[in-house]
mmCIF file of C-alpha atoms in Angstrom:
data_model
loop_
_atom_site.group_PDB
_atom_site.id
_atom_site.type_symbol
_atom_site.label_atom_id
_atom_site.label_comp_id
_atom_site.label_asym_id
_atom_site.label_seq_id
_atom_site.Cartn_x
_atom_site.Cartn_y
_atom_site.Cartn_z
ATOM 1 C CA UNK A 1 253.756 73.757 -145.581
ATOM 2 C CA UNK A 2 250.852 75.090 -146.643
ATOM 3 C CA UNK A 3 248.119 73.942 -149.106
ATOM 4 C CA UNK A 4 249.379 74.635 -153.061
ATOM 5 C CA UNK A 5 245.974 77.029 -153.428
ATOM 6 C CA UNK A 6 247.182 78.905 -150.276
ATOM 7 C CA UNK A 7 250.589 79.313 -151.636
ATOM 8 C CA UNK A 8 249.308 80.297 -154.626
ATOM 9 C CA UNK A 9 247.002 82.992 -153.334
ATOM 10 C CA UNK A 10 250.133 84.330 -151.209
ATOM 11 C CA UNK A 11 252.048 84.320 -154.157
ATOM 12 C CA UNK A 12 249.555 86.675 -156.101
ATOM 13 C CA UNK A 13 249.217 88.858 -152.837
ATOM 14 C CA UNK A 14 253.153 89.706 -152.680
ATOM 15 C CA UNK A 15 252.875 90.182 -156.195
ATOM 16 C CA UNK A 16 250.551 92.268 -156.153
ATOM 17 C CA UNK A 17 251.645 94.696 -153.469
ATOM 18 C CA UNK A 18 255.238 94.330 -154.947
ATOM 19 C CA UNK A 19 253.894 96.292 -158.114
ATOM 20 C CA UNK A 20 252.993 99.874 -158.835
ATOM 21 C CA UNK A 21 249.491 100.366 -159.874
ATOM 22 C CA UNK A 22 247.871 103.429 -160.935
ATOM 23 C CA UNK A 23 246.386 103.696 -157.511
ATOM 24 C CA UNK A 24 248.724 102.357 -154.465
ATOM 25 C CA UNK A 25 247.075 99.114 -153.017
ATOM 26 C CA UNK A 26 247.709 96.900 -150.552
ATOM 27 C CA UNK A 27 246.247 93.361 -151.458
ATOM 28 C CA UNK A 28 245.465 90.922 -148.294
ATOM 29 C CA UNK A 29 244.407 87.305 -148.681
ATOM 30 C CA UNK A 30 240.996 86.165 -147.202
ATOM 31 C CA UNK A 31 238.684 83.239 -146.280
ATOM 32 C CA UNK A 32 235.768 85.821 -146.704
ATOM 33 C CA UNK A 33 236.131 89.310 -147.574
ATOM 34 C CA UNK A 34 233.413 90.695 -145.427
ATOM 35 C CA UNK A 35 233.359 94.339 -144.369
ATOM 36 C CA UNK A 36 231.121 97.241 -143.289
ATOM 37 C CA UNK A 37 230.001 99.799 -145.667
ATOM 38 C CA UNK A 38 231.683 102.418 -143.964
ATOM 39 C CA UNK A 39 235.228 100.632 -143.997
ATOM 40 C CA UNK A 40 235.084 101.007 -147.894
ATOM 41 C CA UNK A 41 235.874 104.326 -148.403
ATOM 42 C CA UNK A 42 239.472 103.159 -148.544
ATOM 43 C CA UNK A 43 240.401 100.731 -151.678
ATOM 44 C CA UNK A 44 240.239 97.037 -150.667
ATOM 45 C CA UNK A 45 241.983 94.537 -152.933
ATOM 46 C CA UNK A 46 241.160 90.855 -151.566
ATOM 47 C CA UNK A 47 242.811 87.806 -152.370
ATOM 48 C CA UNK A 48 240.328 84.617 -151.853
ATOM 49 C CA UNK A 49 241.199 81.278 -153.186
ATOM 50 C CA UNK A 50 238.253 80.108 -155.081
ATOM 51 C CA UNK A 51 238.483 76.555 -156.613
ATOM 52 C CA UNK A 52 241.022 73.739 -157.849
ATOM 53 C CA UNK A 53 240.541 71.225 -160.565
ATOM 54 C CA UNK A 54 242.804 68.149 -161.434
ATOM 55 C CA UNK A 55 243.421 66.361 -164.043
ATOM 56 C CA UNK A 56 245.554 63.074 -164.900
ATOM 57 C CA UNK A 57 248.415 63.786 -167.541
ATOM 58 C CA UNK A 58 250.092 60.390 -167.310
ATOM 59 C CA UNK A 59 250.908 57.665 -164.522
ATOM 60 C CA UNK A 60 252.990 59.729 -162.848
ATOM 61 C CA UNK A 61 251.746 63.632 -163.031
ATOM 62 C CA UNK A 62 248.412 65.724 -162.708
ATOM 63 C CA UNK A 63 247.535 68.917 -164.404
ATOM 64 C CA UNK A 64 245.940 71.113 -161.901
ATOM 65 C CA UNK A 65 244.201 74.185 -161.962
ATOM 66 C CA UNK A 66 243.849 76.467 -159.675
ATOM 67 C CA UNK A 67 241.615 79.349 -159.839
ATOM 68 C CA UNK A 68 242.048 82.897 -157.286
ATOM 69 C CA UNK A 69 239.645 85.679 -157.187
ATOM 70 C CA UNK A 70 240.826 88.906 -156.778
ATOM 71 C CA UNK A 71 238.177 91.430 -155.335
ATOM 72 C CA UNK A 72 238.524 95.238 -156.237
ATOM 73 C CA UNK A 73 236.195 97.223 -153.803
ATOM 74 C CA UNK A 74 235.701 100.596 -153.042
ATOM 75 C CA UNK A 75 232.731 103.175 -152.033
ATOM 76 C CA UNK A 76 232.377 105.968 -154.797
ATOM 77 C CA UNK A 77 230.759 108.918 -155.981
ATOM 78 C CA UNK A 78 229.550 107.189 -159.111
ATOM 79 C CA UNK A 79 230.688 109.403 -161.350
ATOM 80 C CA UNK A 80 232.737 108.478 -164.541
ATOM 81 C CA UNK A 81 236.029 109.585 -163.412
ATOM 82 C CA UNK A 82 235.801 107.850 -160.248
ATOM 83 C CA UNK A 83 234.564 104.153 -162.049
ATOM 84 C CA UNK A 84 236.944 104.786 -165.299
ATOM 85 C CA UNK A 85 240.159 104.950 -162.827
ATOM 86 C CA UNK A 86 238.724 101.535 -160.920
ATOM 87 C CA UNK A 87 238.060 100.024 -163.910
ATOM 88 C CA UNK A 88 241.867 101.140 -165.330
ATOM 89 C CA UNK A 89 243.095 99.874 -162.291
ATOM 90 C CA UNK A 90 240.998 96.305 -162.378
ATOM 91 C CA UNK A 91 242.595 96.389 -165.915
ATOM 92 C CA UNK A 92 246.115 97.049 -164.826
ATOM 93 C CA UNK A 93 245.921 93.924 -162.443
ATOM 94 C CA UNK A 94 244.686 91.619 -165.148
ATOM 95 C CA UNK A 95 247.175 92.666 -167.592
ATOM 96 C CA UNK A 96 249.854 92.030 -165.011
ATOM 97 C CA UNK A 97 249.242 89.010 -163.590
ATOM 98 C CA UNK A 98 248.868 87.646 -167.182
ATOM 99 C CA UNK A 99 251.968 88.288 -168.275
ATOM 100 C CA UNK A 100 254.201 88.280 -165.243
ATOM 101 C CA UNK A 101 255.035 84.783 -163.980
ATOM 102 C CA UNK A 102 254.457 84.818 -159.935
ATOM 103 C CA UNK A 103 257.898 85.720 -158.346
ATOM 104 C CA UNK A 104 256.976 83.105 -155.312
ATOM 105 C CA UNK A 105 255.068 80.439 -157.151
ATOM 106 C CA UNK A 106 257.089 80.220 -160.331
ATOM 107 C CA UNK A 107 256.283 76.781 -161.060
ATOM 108 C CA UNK A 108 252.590 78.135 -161.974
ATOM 109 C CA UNK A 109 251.456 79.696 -165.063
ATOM 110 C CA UNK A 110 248.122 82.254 -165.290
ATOM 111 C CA UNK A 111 246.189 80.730 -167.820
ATOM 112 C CA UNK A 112 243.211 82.519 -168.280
ATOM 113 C CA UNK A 113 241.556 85.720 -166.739
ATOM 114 C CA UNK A 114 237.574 86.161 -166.589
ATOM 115 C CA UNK A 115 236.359 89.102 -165.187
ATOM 116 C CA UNK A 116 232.255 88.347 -165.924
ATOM 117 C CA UNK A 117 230.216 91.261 -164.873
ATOM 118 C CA UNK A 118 233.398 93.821 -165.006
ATOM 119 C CA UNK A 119 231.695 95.410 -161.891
ATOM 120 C CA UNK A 120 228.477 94.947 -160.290
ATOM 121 C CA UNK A 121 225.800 96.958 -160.999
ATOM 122 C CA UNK A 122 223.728 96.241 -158.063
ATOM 123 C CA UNK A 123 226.906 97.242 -155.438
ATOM 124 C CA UNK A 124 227.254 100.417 -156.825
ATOM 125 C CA UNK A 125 223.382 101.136 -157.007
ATOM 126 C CA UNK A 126 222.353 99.566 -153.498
ATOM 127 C CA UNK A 127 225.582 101.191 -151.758
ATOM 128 C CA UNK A 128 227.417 103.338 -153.790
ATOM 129 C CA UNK A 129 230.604 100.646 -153.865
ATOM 130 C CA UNK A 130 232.347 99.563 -156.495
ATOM 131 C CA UNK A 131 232.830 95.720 -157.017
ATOM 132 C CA UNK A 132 234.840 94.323 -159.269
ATOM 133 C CA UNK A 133 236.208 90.438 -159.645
ATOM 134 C CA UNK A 134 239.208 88.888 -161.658
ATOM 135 C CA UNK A 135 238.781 84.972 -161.547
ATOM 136 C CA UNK A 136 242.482 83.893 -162.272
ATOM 137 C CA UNK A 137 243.528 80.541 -162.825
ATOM 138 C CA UNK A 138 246.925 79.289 -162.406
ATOM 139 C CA UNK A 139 248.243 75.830 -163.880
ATOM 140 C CA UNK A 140 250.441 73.813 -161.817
ATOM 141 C CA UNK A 141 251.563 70.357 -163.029
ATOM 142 C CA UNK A 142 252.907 67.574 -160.013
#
């Protein structure tokens, strides 16, 4: 079995690529979403577990939380058109995940979605990518 984040970070992956999006994408789950420049002229959507916190709710239970980053990335013109239809689509994902309980980690609720820059400036200046991260976190209680 594997670890709860890994699960977790599965769980948001089949999710994801079970839904229709504005723009088709195919999410994968990473250690370290590394690539070359020239590989992002095709949308990436990576899955990388980030971080867990626990907490004691009684003698017998913990509150954890769990929190997955999901990486939007793809080389642009940087015109509006192209960054408004990322940014719609970074959007879309938040918006889902919020209010659609994981089909294959049901047991967890999203509680909170930070998305803090909504892209990053210096990614779309330095290479002409756009880079945008969802921190979710997830509450499990065992």
């Amino acid at each position: 079995m594997p670890a709860t984040i890994l699960a977790l970070a599965d769980a948001v992956v089949e999710q994801l690529n079970a839904t229709a999006f504005s723009q088709p994408l195919v999410a994968v789950r990473h250690y370290q979403p590394v690539f070359e420049l020239s590989e992002m002229t095709e949308l990436r959507v990576s899955v990388v577990p980030r971080s867990v916190a626990s907490k004691a709710l009684d003698r017998n239970r913990d509150g954890f939380d769990y929190r997955i980053d999901v990486a939007v990335q793809r080389k642009v013109e940087p015109t509006a058109g192209n960054l408004d239809a990322l940014m719609e689509l970074v959007e879309e994902i938040a918006d889902h995940v919020r209010s659609h309980p994981l089909a294959g980690f049901p047991q967890a609720r999203c509680t909170e979605v930070a998305n803090e820059p909504v892209y990053a400036a210096e990614h779309l200046e330095e290479f002409r990518q756009f880079t945008s991260v969802l921190t979710l976190t997830f509450k499990v209680w065992r």
